[in-house]
Amino acid sequence: MELDLETIQTIKEKAVEFLFDFGPNILGALIVFFIGKYIISLLLKAVDKIFVKYEIDASLATFLKSFSKAILYVLLFITIATQIGIELTSFIAILGAAGLAVGLALQGSLANFAGGVLILIFKPFKVGDTLEAQGTLGSVESIDILYTKIRNFDNKLVTIPNGALANNLTTNHSEKPTRRVDISVGVAYGTDLKKTRQVILSTLKRDERIHADPEPVVKFTNFGDSSLDLTVRCWTDTGDLWPVYWDNMEALKEAFEANDIEIPFPQRDVNHFYPEGKKE
């Protein structure tokens, strides 16, 4: 359907009228947005410097920065709305009327926000801790207002809602200064266990990272299918846990070989029965 000249002229007049009525407000709103965004970035940088200067806890710092950023952008949004021409009282009334619906729609987000507050108050973990939660094990990278970011040891970033962390089981591997190292070894049947125990303890004693108190222990724990199973337990600083485990696994292998202690492999006895009357 083609437009006649009169209709086109009417559209042009309406467009010009709209530009004169709302154009300055829209232009002003755009200017306010970009200036406000720039000011917010400056304020957040200043907040970062304050946190560093006063050595604010990293967990609290990331949370407060996320919260401050959200508040500042809400204020910027209100300022832009008033610049366009929406009266503040009317805007607040509309915002209040929509608040209930928004609150119902964002129940999960509100629960995550509350979870973040609980995490900061009770401190079950902090930034930098090694945390095991929701099937994830890694280092806590940040605690934001709604989510906590955990970086796995294979460098994958996992984002977990704060509500899930606050209301479910979490294991903090970094909270205590010392950790117990558990090593399982097996020796062949017929091996002298007293000699084996002495070899293991003397090997552990050479590692200065292993604590003398509580002292290492070696216990016989199981009659395996092909081996006598021993459990070795010792204590070390939390940061040395895995290096101590890996280094002593190799050291124990070398000590067993040097002392003729056999490390067994799975064995099976196979008996062949001939049918009746068949000669061997």
Coordinates of N, CA and C in Angstrom, one line a residue, residues 7 12 20 26 28 77 85-86 106 116 136 149 170 182 186 188 194 233 248 259 275:
T7 N -0.1 11.9 3.9 CA 0.3 11.0 5.0 C 1.8 11.2 5.3
K12 N 6.3 13.3 8.7 CA 7.5 14.2 8.9 C 7.2 15.2 10.0
F20 N 12.0 17.7 18.5 CA 12.0 19.0 19.3 C 11.6 18.8 20.8
I26 N 16.7 13.0 25.3 CA 17.4 11.8 24.9 C 18.9 12.0 24.8
G28 N 20.5 14.4 26.2 CA 21.0 14.6 27.6 C 21.2 13.3 28.3
F77 N 20.8 4.7 36.5 CA 19.5 4.4 35.8 C 18.4 5.4 36.2
G85 N 12.6 12.6 31.4 CA 11.4 13.3 31.6 C 10.4 12.6 32.6
I86 N 10.8 11.4 33.0 CA 10.0 10.7 34.0 C 10.2 11.3 35.4
L106 N 13.0 -12.9 41.2 CA 14.4 -12.9 41.5 C 14.7 -13.6 42.9
G116 N 25.8 -14.8 50.0 CA 27.1 -14.1 50.0 C 27.3 -13.4 51.3
T136 N 33.1 -29.7 42.8 CA 34.2 -28.9 42.2 C 35.3 -28.8 43.3
K149 N 33.4 -17.6 42.3 CA 34.2 -18.2 41.2 C 35.3 -19.0 41.7
T170 N 30.5 -27.8 52.3 CA 31.7 -27.4 51.6 C 32.9 -27.9 52.5
D182 N 48.3 -39.4 53.6 CA 48.0 -40.9 53.6 C 48.6 -41.5 52.4
G186 N 51.8 -51.7 49.2 CA 51.6 -53.2 49.4 C 52.9 -53.9 49.2
A188 N 54.8 -58.0 49.2 CA 54.5 -59.4 48.9 C 54.3 -60.2 50.2
K194 N 58.2 -56.0 60.1 CA 59.0 -55.1 61.0 C 60.1 -54.4 60.2
R233 N 51.0 -42.9 57.4 CA 50.4 -41.6 57.8 C 51.4 -40.7 58.4
N248 N 57.6 -38.8 48.3 CA 57.8 -40.0 49.1 C 57.3 -41.2 48.5
N259 N 66.3 -52.4 49.5 CA 66.3 -53.3 50.7 C 65.7 -54.6 50.3
P275 N 39.6 -84.3 31.5 CA 38.4 -85.1 31.6 C 38.8 -86.6 32.1

